[in-house]
């Protein structure tokens, strides 16, 4: 009976009730949204840096290097020489070193050249197919397979850079040989292939063995010239016309002309070949995990002093990002609690005015047999009922807002949030705070209802 009567009393003046409900719903929605955002944001960022003690990359912003190499949400700081990085990758302190090479994307999803260790790092399994082995074989993340409906054996062309509308590399097609299992981490939105695939796509050397066009082949004698059919005869005539008496040089040049191009069968590696080949080998970053923590302490200074690279520590940079991110969240939380306080004042005013206007009805209830405790409970129940309804709608609208935010972040940063997640501890505290505001707002009106003088009230009526 009290519940039914309290519900009718709430709608005695609907505008006051709606105003209190809107304020309470808005405050709970903002706080609930911030709780879900902060919890999932920090969880996703923390889970992705597991097993990464240090990131080796080009000089620039350390935070940018971490965001681009670990989370793939920013542009890289540049490329580094593979040979120079390999020296550090083979350091005795290093337990694992995973190289990464960027450059292309497919419909907004980044194509990453790496090793199978990258899949193991994120504890992903190949749910269909196999791990990439040859150039231009790719393993795609579970989110990509679902969103783009890609299956094993499908082929596609990469687009240069990070933008979907960049230059299309139609000379090479990627082949899907594997689909990774869902992990809830960044790997779900990546396309993985061998590093050699990235080098072959962008490098100046034809590692695939296909012939260069005549326009691409530099003139004879210039760096990068590849010997093709007809070079031998022209070269011999040139040597003969220049100096017919240099038999040794003629024999040597004849021998060079017989050497197939680099990458073709029978090619003999001569002095300088390896150096030219290595010049095209560049990578974007290296994810390093140490055997002990000495590397974390000493490497940033050593690399800065002895190389043109930088060593960024994910733990430090992400903590700094959380602190910057947390300032904004804290300010919004203060704003939301301020709105909740205003809603509490609104509830108090509504209950107090309602008690003044309906005190004769309360006196009649007392005459009809209602006790003082029931009058006290009636006022408190009105306030608590309003708070419970506001909390319900607040959590609902907070999750709807998270769905809209998630669709935007998923499209732009490939980072999604789950609106169905329940943070029991924090949301439980929020519920208790909401109930406390309702009780606090109803204390004075409830006490006045409890102390209501029946005879005096009815006499004045």
CSV table of C-alpha atoms in Angstrom, one decimal:
chain,number,residue,atom,x,y,z
A,1,UNK,CA,0.0,0.0,0.0
A,2,UNK,CA,2.8,2.4,0.9
A,3,UNK,CA,4.6,1.8,-2.4
A,4,UNK,CA,1.4,2.4,-4.4
A,5,UNK,CA,0.7,5.6,-2.5
A,6,UNK,CA,4.3,6.8,-2.8
A,7,UNK,CA,4.2,6.3,-6.6
A,8,UNK,CA,0.9,8.3,-6.8
A,9,UNK,CA,2.4,11.1,-4.6
A,10,UNK,CA,5.4,11.3,-6.9
A,11,UNK,CA,3.2,12.2,-9.9
A,12,UNK,CA,1.1,14.7,-7.9
A,13,UNK,CA,3.2,17.4,-9.5
A,14,UNK,CA,4.7,15.7,-12.5
A,15,UNK,CA,7.0,18.6,-13.6
A,16,UNK,CA,8.8,18.6,-10.3
A,17,UNK,CA,9.3,14.8,-10.5
A,18,UNK,CA,10.5,14.9,-14.1
A,19,UNK,CA,13.0,17.6,-13.3
A,20,UNK,CA,14.4,15.7,-10.4
A,21,UNK,CA,14.5,12.5,-12.4
A,22,UNK,CA,16.3,14.1,-15.4
A,23,UNK,CA,19.0,15.6,-13.2
A,24,UNK,CA,19.5,12.4,-11.3
A,25,UNK,CA,19.5,10.3,-14.6
A,26,UNK,CA,22.1,12.7,-16.2
A,27,UNK,CA,24.5,12.5,-13.2
A,28,UNK,CA,24.3,8.7,-13.0
A,29,UNK,CA,24.7,8.4,-16.8
A,30,UNK,CA,27.8,10.5,-16.8
A,31,UNK,CA,29.4,8.7,-13.9
A,32,UNK,CA,28.5,5.3,-15.2
A,33,UNK,CA,29.9,6.1,-18.6
A,34,UNK,CA,33.2,7.4,-17.1
A,35,UNK,CA,33.5,4.3,-14.9
A,36,UNK,CA,33.1,1.9,-17.9
A,37,UNK,CA,35.3,4.0,-20.2
A,38,UNK,CA,38.2,4.3,-17.7
A,39,UNK,CA,38.0,0.6,-16.6
A,40,UNK,CA,38.0,-0.8,-20.2
A,41,UNK,CA,40.4,1.8,-21.5
A,42,UNK,CA,43.0,1.0,-18.9
A,43,UNK,CA,42.4,-2.7,-19.1
A,44,UNK,CA,42.9,-2.8,-22.9
A,45,UNK,CA,46.0,-0.6,-22.7
A,46,UNK,CA,47.5,-2.6,-19.9
A,47,UNK,CA,46.8,-6.0,-21.5
A,48,UNK,CA,48.5,-5.0,-24.8
A,49,UNK,CA,51.8,-4.0,-23.2
A,50,UNK,CA,52.1,-7.4,-21.4
A,51,UNK,CA,55.4,-8.9,-22.3
A,52,UNK,CA,56.8,-5.6,-23.8
A,53,UNK,CA,59.5,-4.0,-21.6
A,54,UNK,CA,60.9,-1.6,-24.2
A,55,UNK,CA,60.2,-0.5,-27.8
A,56,UNK,CA,63.0,0.3,-30.1
A,57,UNK,CA,62.3,2.8,-32.9
A,58,UNK,CA,63.2,6.0,-34.7
A,59,UNK,CA,63.8,9.2,-32.7
A,60,UNK,CA,60.8,11.3,-31.9
A,61,UNK,CA,58.1,11.3,-29.3
A,62,UNK,CA,58.3,8.3,-27.1
A,63,UNK,CA,54.6,8.3,-26.5
A,64,UNK,CA,54.0,8.4,-30.3
A,65,UNK,CA,56.3,5.4,-30.7
A,66,UNK,CA,54.4,3.4,-28.1
A,67,UNK,CA,51.0,4.3,-29.5
A,68,UNK,CA,52.0,3.5,-33.1
A,69,UNK,CA,54.0,0.3,-32.4
A,70,UNK,CA,52.1,-1.3,-29.6
A,71,UNK,CA,48.5,0.0,-30.0
A,72,UNK,CA,48.6,1.0,-33.7
A,73,UNK,CA,46.6,4.2,-33.1
A,74,UNK,CA,49.2,6.8,-34.3
A,75,UNK,CA,51.6,7.4,-37.1
A,76,UNK,CA,55.1,5.9,-36.6
A,77,UNK,CA,58.0,8.2,-35.8
A,78,UNK,CA,59.9,6.8,-38.8
A,79,UNK,CA,62.0,3.8,-39.8
A,80,UNK,CA,65.2,2.3,-38.5
A,81,UNK,CA,68.0,0.3,-40.1
A,82,UNK,CA,67.3,-3.4,-39.6
A,83,UNK,CA,71.0,-4.3,-39.3
A,84,UNK,CA,71.5,-1.7,-36.6
A,85,UNK,CA,68.5,-2.9,-34.7
A,86,UNK,CA,69.5,-6.5,-35.1
A,87,UNK,CA,72.6,-5.9,-33.0
A,88,UNK,CA,70.5,-4.9,-30.1
A,89,UNK,CA,67.9,-7.7,-30.8
A,90,UNK,CA,70.7,-10.2,-30.2
A,91,UNK,CA,71.9,-8.6,-27.0
A,92,UNK,CA,72.4,-11.1,-24.1
A,93,UNK,CA,69.9,-9.2,-22.0
A,94,UNK,CA,67.1,-9.8,-24.5
A,95,UNK,CA,64.7,-12.7,-24.1
A,96,UNK,CA,62.5,-11.9,-27.1
A,97,UNK,CA,62.7,-9.3,-29.8
A,98,UNK,CA,59.8,-8.9,-32.3
A,99,UNK,CA,60.5,-6.7,-35.3
A,100,UNK,CA,57.6,-4.7,-36.9
A,101,UNK,CA,57.4,-3.2,-40.3
A,102,UNK,CA,54.5,-0.9,-41.4
A,103,UNK,CA,53.6,0.7,-44.7
A,104,UNK,CA,50.3,-0.4,-46.0
A,105,UNK,CA,46.7,-1.0,-45.0
A,106,UNK,CA,43.6,-2.8,-46.4
A,107,UNK,CA,40.4,-0.9,-46.0
A,108,UNK,CA,41.7,0.9,-43.0
A,109,UNK,CA,43.2,-2.2,-41.3
A,110,UNK,CA,47.0,-2.0,-40.9
A,111,UNK,CA,49.2,-4.6,-42.6
A,112,UNK,CA,52.1,-5.4,-40.3
A,113,UNK,CA,55.3,-7.3,-41.3
A,114,UNK,CA,56.5,-9.3,-38.4
A,115,UNK,CA,57.3,-12.9,-37.2
A,116,UNK,CA,55.1,-15.6,-35.8
A,117,UNK,CA,56.3,-14.6,-32.3
A,118,UNK,CA,54.0,-11.7,-32.5
A,119,UNK,CA,51.0,-14.0,-32.6
A,120,UNK,CA,52.4,-15.9,-29.6
A,121,UNK,CA,52.9,-12.7,-27.7
A,122,UNK,CA,49.2,-12.0,-27.7
A,123,UNK,CA,48.4,-15.6,-26.9
A,124,UNK,CA,46.4,-15.9,-30.1
A,125,UNK,CA,45.8,-19.2,-31.9
A,126,UNK,CA,45.2,-19.9,-35.5
A,127,UNK,CA,41.5,-20.8,-35.6
A,128,UNK,CA,41.5,-21.5,-39.3
A,129,UNK,CA,44.4,-22.2,-41.7
A,130,UNK,CA,48.0,-21.8,-40.8
A,131,UNK,CA,50.7,-19.3,-39.9
A,132,UNK,CA,52.2,-17.2,-42.7
A,133,UNK,CA,55.4,-18.7,-44.1
A,134,UNK,CA,56.0,-17.3,-47.6
A,135,UNK,CA,55.9,-13.7,-48.8
A,136,UNK,CA,52.5,-12.2,-49.2
A,137,UNK,CA,50.8,-14.9,-47.1
A,138,UNK,CA,48.8,-13.2,-44.3
A,139,UNK,CA,47.1,-14.1,-41.1
A,140,UNK,CA,44.1,-11.8,-40.4
A,141,UNK,CA,42.6,-10.9,-37.0
A,142,UNK,CA,39.2,-12.2,-35.9
A,143,UNK,CA,37.6,-8.7,-36.0
A,144,UNK,CA,38.7,-8.2,-39.6
A,145,UNK,CA,37.4,-11.6,-40.7
A,146,UNK,CA,34.1,-10.8,-39.2
A,147,UNK,CA,33.7,-7.2,-40.4
A,148,UNK,CA,35.0,-7.8,-43.9
A,149,UNK,CA,33.7,-11.4,-44.3
A,150,UNK,CA,37.2,-12.6,-45.4
A,151,UNK,CA,37.8,-16.3,-45.7
A,152,UNK,CA,40.8,-18.6,-46.3
A,153,UNK,CA,42.2,-18.3,-49.8
A,154,UNK,CA,40.8,-14.8,-50.4
A,155,UNK,CA,43.2,-12.4,-52.1
A,156,UNK,CA,43.4,-8.6,-51.8
A,157,UNK,CA,45.7,-5.7,-52.7
A,158,UNK,CA,47.2,-3.4,-50.1
A,159,UNK,CA,46.9,0.4,-50.1
A,160,UNK,CA,50.0,2.5,-49.4
A,161,UNK,CA,50.1,4.3,-46.1
A,162,UNK,CA,47.4,4.5,-43.4
A,163,UNK,CA,44.6,6.1,-45.5
A,164,UNK,CA,42.1,3.9,-47.3
A,165,UNK,CA,42.2,6.0,-50.4
A,166,UNK,CA,46.0,5.9,-50.9
A,167,UNK,CA,48.0,4.3,-53.8
A,168,UNK,CA,46.9,0.7,-54.5
A,169,UNK,CA,49.7,-1.8,-54.8
A,170,UNK,CA,48.3,-3.9,-57.7
A,171,UNK,CA,51.6,-5.6,-58.5
A,172,UNK,CA,51.4,-7.9,-55.5
A,173,UNK,CA,48.3,-9.7,-54.0
A,174,UNK,CA,48.1,-10.8,-50.4
A,175,UNK,CA,46.7,-14.3,-49.8
A,176,UNK,CA,44.8,-15.2,-46.6
A,177,UNK,CA,46.3,-18.4,-45.2
A,178,UNK,CA,45.2,-18.1,-41.6
A,179,UNK,CA,42.6,-16.5,-39.3
A,180,UNK,CA,43.5,-15.8,-35.7
A,181,UNK,CA,41.3,-16.5,-32.7
A,182,UNK,CA,39.7,-13.6,-30.8
A,183,UNK,CA,41.8,-12.2,-28.0
A,184,UNK,CA,40.2,-8.8,-27.2
A,185,UNK,CA,43.6,-7.2,-28.0
A,186,UNK,CA,45.0,-5.1,-30.7
A,187,UNK,CA,45.9,-8.2,-32.8
A,188,UNK,CA,42.3,-8.7,-33.6
A,189,UNK,CA,42.4,-5.7,-36.0
A,190,UNK,CA,45.7,-6.4,-37.7
A,191,UNK,CA,46.8,-8.2,-40.9
A,192,UNK,CA,50.1,-10.0,-40.3
A,193,UNK,CA,52.7,-11.1,-42.9
A,194,UNK,CA,56.4,-11.6,-43.2
A,195,UNK,CA,58.7,-8.6,-42.9
A,196,UNK,CA,60.2,-9.6,-46.3
A,197,UNK,CA,56.7,-9.0,-47.8
A,198,UNK,CA,56.9,-5.3,-46.7
A,199,UNK,CA,60.5,-5.0,-48.0
A,200,UNK,CA,59.5,-6.5,-51.4
A,201,UNK,CA,56.5,-4.3,-51.6
A,202,UNK,CA,58.5,-1.1,-50.9
A,203,UNK,CA,62.1,-1.9,-51.4
A,204,UNK,CA,64.3,-1.2,-54.4
A,205,UNK,CA,65.3,-4.9,-54.7
A,206,UNK,CA,63.2,-7.5,-56.4
A,207,UNK,CA,63.3,-10.3,-53.9
A,208,UNK,CA,60.5,-12.2,-55.6
A,209,UNK,CA,62.6,-12.9,-58.7
A,210,UNK,CA,60.4,-11.0,-61.1
A,211,UNK,CA,62.2,-9.0,-63.8
A,212,UNK,CA,62.5,-5.2,-63.6
A,213,UNK,CA,61.3,-3.2,-66.5
A,214,UNK,CA,63.9,-1.4,-68.7
A,215,UNK,CA,62.8,1.9,-67.3
A,216,UNK,CA,63.5,0.7,-63.7
A,217,UNK,CA,66.9,-0.8,-64.5
A,218,UNK,CA,69.6,1.9,-64.1
A,219,UNK,CA,72.2,2.3,-66.9
A,220,UNK,CA,75.2,-0.1,-67.0
A,221,UNK,CA,77.9,0.8,-64.5
A,222,UNK,CA,75.5,2.7,-62.2
A,223,UNK,CA,74.6,1.4,-58.7
A,224,UNK,CA,71.7,-1.0,-58.7
A,225,UNK,CA,72.1,-2.1,-62.4
A,226,UNK,CA,70.8,-5.6,-62.9
A,227,UNK,CA,72.5,-7.6,-65.7
A,228,UNK,CA,70.1,-8.9,-68.3
A,229,UNK,CA,70.5,-10.5,-71.7
A,230,UNK,CA,72.5,-8.4,-74.1
A,231,UNK,CA,74.7,-6.8,-71.5
A,232,UNK,CA,77.5,-9.2,-72.0
A,233,UNK,CA,78.0,-8.4,-75.6
A,234,UNK,CA,77.8,-4.6,-75.1
A,235,UNK,CA,80.1,-4.7,-72.2
A,236,UNK,CA,82.7,-6.7,-74.0
A,237,UNK,CA,82.7,-4.3,-77.0
A,238,UNK,CA,83.1,-1.3,-74.7
A,239,UNK,CA,86.1,-2.9,-72.9
A,240,UNK,CA,87.6,-3.8,-76.2
A,241,UNK,CA,87.3,-0.3,-77.7
A,242,UNK,CA,88.6,1.3,-74.6
A,243,UNK,CA,91.7,-0.8,-74.0
A,244,UNK,CA,92.3,-3.9,-76.1
A,245,UNK,CA,95.5,-4.8,-74.2
A,246,UNK,CA,93.7,-5.3,-70.8
A,247,UNK,CA,93.0,-9.0,-71.1
A,248,UNK,CA,92.6,-9.6,-67.4
A,249,UNK,CA,90.0,-6.8,-67.1
A,250,UNK,CA,88.1,-8.2,-70.1
A,251,UNK,CA,88.0,-11.6,-68.5
A,252,UNK,CA,86.8,-10.2,-65.2
A,253,UNK,CA,84.1,-8.1,-66.8
A,254,UNK,CA,83.0,-11.1,-68.9
A,255,UNK,CA,82.8,-13.1,-65.7
A,256,UNK,CA,80.6,-10.4,-64.0
A,257,UNK,CA,78.3,-10.2,-67.0
A,258,UNK,CA,77.7,-14.0,-66.6
A,259,UNK,CA,76.6,-13.6,-63.0
A,260,UNK,CA,72.8,-13.7,-62.8
A,261,UNK,CA,70.9,-10.9,-61.1
A,262,UNK,CA,70.6,-10.8,-57.3
A,263,UNK,CA,67.8,-13.2,-56.3
A,264,UNK,CA,68.0,-15.3,-59.4
A,265,UNK,CA,69.3,-18.9,-59.4
A,266,UNK,CA,73.1,-19.1,-59.7
A,267,UNK,CA,73.8,-15.6,-58.5
A,268,UNK,CA,77.2,-15.4,-56.9
A,269,UNK,CA,77.4,-13.0,-53.9
A,270,UNK,CA,80.4,-10.6,-54.5
A,271,UNK,CA,81.8,-8.0,-52.2
A,272,UNK,CA,79.4,-5.1,-52.0
A,273,UNK,CA,76.3,-7.1,-52.9
A,274,UNK,CA,75.2,-7.7,-49.3
A,275,UNK,CA,75.8,-4.1,-48.4
A,276,UNK,CA,73.6,-2.9,-51.2
A,277,UNK,CA,70.9,-5.4,-50.2
A,278,UNK,CA,70.9,-4.4,-46.6
A,279,UNK,CA,70.5,-0.8,-47.4
A,280,UNK,CA,66.9,-1.5,-48.3
A,281,UNK,CA,66.2,-3.3,-45.1
A,282,UNK,CA,64.3,-1.0,-42.8
A,283,UNK,CA,61.8,-1.7,-40.0
A,284,UNK,CA,59.5,0.5,-38.0
A,285,UNK,CA,60.1,-0.8,-34.5
A,286,UNK,CA,61.1,-3.7,-32.3
A,287,UNK,CA,59.2,-5.0,-29.3
A,288,UNK,CA,61.7,-6.1,-26.7
A,289,UNK,CA,61.3,-8.3,-23.6
A,290,UNK,CA,64.3,-8.6,-21.3
A,291,UNK,CA,65.6,-11.6,-19.3
A,292,UNK,CA,66.2,-9.2,-16.4
A,293,UNK,CA,65.4,-5.6,-15.5
A,294,UNK,CA,68.9,-4.2,-16.1
A,295,UNK,CA,68.0,-3.6,-19.7
A,296,UNK,CA,65.1,-1.4,-18.7
A,297,UNK,CA,67.4,0.8,-16.7
A,298,UNK,CA,70.4,1.0,-19.0
A,299,UNK,CA,69.1,0.7,-22.5
A,300,UNK,CA,67.4,4.1,-23.0
A,301,UNK,CA,70.6,6.0,-22.2
A,302,UNK,CA,72.9,3.6,-24.1
A,303,UNK,CA,70.8,3.6,-27.3
A,304,UNK,CA,70.4,7.4,-27.2
A,305,UNK,CA,74.2,7.9,-26.8
A,306,UNK,CA,75.3,5.2,-29.3
A,307,UNK,CA,72.7,5.1,-32.1
A,308,UNK,CA,70.2,7.2,-34.0
A,309,UNK,CA,67.4,5.3,-32.5
A,310,UNK,CA,65.4,5.7,-29.3
A,311,UNK,CA,64.2,3.3,-26.6
A,312,UNK,CA,60.8,4.0,-25.2
A,313,UNK,CA,59.4,2.3,-22.0
A,314,UNK,CA,55.7,1.5,-22.4
A,315,UNK,CA,55.0,1.3,-18.7
A,316,UNK,CA,56.2,4.9,-18.2
A,317,UNK,CA,54.5,6.4,-21.2
A,318,UNK,CA,51.2,4.7,-20.6
A,319,UNK,CA,51.2,5.8,-17.0
A,320,UNK,CA,51.8,9.3,-18.2
A,321,UNK,CA,48.9,8.9,-20.7
A,322,UNK,CA,46.6,7.6,-17.9
A,323,UNK,CA,47.5,10.5,-15.7
A,324,UNK,CA,46.6,13.0,-18.5
A,325,UNK,CA,43.5,11.0,-19.4
A,326,UNK,CA,42.6,10.8,-15.7
A,327,UNK,CA,42.6,14.5,-15.2
A,328,UNK,CA,39.8,14.9,-17.7
A,329,UNK,CA,37.9,12.0,-16.3
A,330,UNK,CA,38.2,13.4,-12.8
A,331,UNK,CA,36.9,16.8,-13.8
A,332,UNK,CA,33.9,15.1,-15.5
A,333,UNK,CA,33.2,13.0,-12.4
A,334,UNK,CA,33.2,16.1,-10.2
A,335,UNK,CA,30.8,17.7,-12.6
A,336,UNK,CA,28.5,14.6,-12.5
A,337,UNK,CA,28.6,14.5,-8.7
A,338,UNK,CA,27.7,18.2,-8.7
A,339,UNK,CA,24.7,17.5,-10.9
A,340,UNK,CA,23.7,14.7,-8.5
A,341,UNK,CA,23.9,17.1,-5.6
A,342,UNK,CA,21.6,19.5,-7.5
A,343,UNK,CA,19.2,16.6,-8.2
A,344,UNK,CA,19.3,15.8,-4.4
A,345,UNK,CA,18.4,19.5,-3.6
A,346,UNK,CA,15.6,19.3,-6.2
A,347,UNK,CA,14.2,16.1,-4.6
A,348,UNK,CA,14.3,17.8,-1.2
A,349,UNK,CA,12.5,20.9,-2.4
A,350,UNK,CA,9.8,18.7,-4.2
A,351,UNK,CA,9.2,16.5,-1.1
A,352,UNK,CA,9.2,19.5,1.3
A,353,UNK,CA,6.7,21.4,-0.9
A,354,UNK,CA,4.6,18.3,-1.4
A,355,UNK,CA,4.4,17.8,2.4
A,356,UNK,CA,3.3,21.4,3.0
A,357,UNK,CA,0.6,21.1,0.3
A,358,UNK,CA,-0.7,17.7,1.4
A,359,UNK,CA,-0.3,17.8,5.2
A,360,UNK,CA,-4.1,17.6,5.6
A,361,UNK,CA,-4.1,14.4,3.7
A,362,UNK,CA,-1.3,13.1,5.9
A,363,UNK,CA,-3.3,14.1,9.0
A,364,UNK,CA,-6.3,12.1,7.6
A,365,UNK,CA,-4.1,9.1,7.1
A,366,UNK,CA,-3.0,9.3,10.7
A,367,UNK,CA,-6.7,9.5,11.8
A,368,UNK,CA,-7.4,6.5,9.6
A,369,UNK,CA,-4.9,4.4,11.6
A,370,UNK,CA,-1.5,5.1,9.9
A,371,UNK,CA,1.4,5.3,12.4
A,372,UNK,CA,4.1,7.9,12.6
A,373,UNK,CA,6.6,5.3,11.4
A,374,UNK,CA,4.5,4.7,8.3
A,375,UNK,CA,4.4,8.4,7.6
A,376,UNK,CA,8.1,8.6,7.9
A,377,UNK,CA,8.5,5.5,5.7
A,378,UNK,CA,6.2,7.0,3.1
A,379,UNK,CA,8.3,10.1,2.6
A,380,UNK,CA,11.5,8.2,2.5
A,381,UNK,CA,10.1,5.6,0.1
A,382,UNK,CA,9.1,8.4,-2.3
A,383,UNK,CA,12.6,9.7,-2.4
A,384,UNK,CA,14.2,6.3,-2.7
A,385,UNK,CA,11.8,5.2,-5.4
A,386,UNK,CA,12.8,8.3,-7.4
A,387,UNK,CA,16.5,7.6,-6.9
A,388,UNK,CA,16.2,3.9,-7.9
A,389,UNK,CA,14.3,4.9,-11.1
A,390,UNK,CA,16.9,7.6,-11.8
A,391,UNK,CA,19.8,5.1,-11.3
A,392,UNK,CA,18.2,2.6,-13.6
A,393,UNK,CA,17.7,5.1,-16.4
A,394,UNK,CA,21.1,6.6,-15.7
A,395,UNK,CA,23.0,3.3,-16.2
A,396,UNK,CA,20.9,2.6,-19.3
A,397,UNK,CA,21.7,5.9,-20.9
A,398,UNK,CA,25.3,5.7,-19.9
A,399,UNK,CA,25.6,2.4,-21.8
A,400,UNK,CA,23.8,3.8,-24.8
A,401,UNK,CA,26.4,6.6,-24.8
A,402,UNK,CA,29.2,4.0,-24.6
A,403,UNK,CA,27.8,2.2,-27.7
A,404,UNK,CA,27.9,5.5,-29.7
A,405,UNK,CA,31.5,6.2,-28.5
A,406,UNK,CA,32.5,2.7,-29.2
A,407,UNK,CA,31.3,2.8,-32.8
A,408,UNK,CA,33.4,6.0,-33.3
A,409,UNK,CA,36.6,4.6,-31.7
A,410,UNK,CA,36.2,1.3,-33.4
A,411,UNK,CA,36.0,3.0,-36.8
A,412,UNK,CA,38.9,5.4,-36.2
A,413,UNK,CA,41.2,3.6,-33.8
A,414,UNK,CA,40.0,0.0,-34.0
A,415,UNK,CA,39.3,0.1,-30.3
A,416,UNK,CA,35.8,-1.1,-29.1
A,417,UNK,CA,34.2,-1.0,-25.7
A,418,UNK,CA,31.7,-3.5,-24.3
A,419,UNK,CA,28.6,-1.7,-23.0
A,420,UNK,CA,27.3,-4.9,-21.3
A,421,UNK,CA,30.3,-5.0,-18.9
A,422,UNK,CA,29.3,-4.5,-15.2
A,423,UNK,CA,31.9,-3.0,-12.8
A,424,UNK,CA,30.3,-4.4,-9.7
A,425,UNK,CA,32.5,-2.6,-7.1
A,426,UNK,CA,32.4,0.9,-8.6
A,427,UNK,CA,28.8,0.8,-9.9
A,428,UNK,CA,27.8,-0.6,-6.5
A,429,UNK,CA,29.4,2.4,-4.8
A,430,UNK,CA,27.6,4.7,-7.3
A,431,UNK,CA,24.3,3.0,-6.4
A,432,UNK,CA,24.9,3.5,-2.7
A,433,UNK,CA,25.8,7.2,-3.2
A,434,UNK,CA,22.6,7.6,-5.2
A,435,UNK,CA,20.6,6.1,-2.3
A,436,UNK,CA,22.4,8.2,0.2
A,437,UNK,CA,21.5,11.4,-1.7
A,438,UNK,CA,17.9,10.2,-1.8
A,439,UNK,CA,17.8,9.6,2.0
A,440,UNK,CA,19.6,12.9,2.7
A,441,UNK,CA,17.1,14.8,0.6
A,442,UNK,CA,14.1,13.1,2.4
A,443,UNK,CA,15.4,13.4,6.0
A,444,UNK,CA,13.8,16.8,6.8
A,445,UNK,CA,10.5,16.2,5.1
A,446,UNK,CA,10.2,12.7,6.7
A,447,UNK,CA,10.9,14.1,10.2
A,448,UNK,CA,8.2,16.8,9.7
A,449,UNK,CA,5.8,14.1,8.6
A,450,UNK,CA,6.7,12.1,11.6
A,451,UNK,CA,6.1,15.0,14.0
A,452,UNK,CA,2.9,16.1,12.3
A,453,UNK,CA,0.3,17.4,14.8
A,454,UNK,CA,-3.0,15.9,13.8
A,455,UNK,CA,-5.4,17.9,15.9
A,456,UNK,CA,-3.7,21.3,15.1
A,457,UNK,CA,-3.5,20.5,11.4
A,458,UNK,CA,-7.2,19.4,11.1
A,459,UNK,CA,-8.3,22.4,13.2
A,460,UNK,CA,-6.5,24.8,10.9
A,461,UNK,CA,-8.1,23.0,7.9
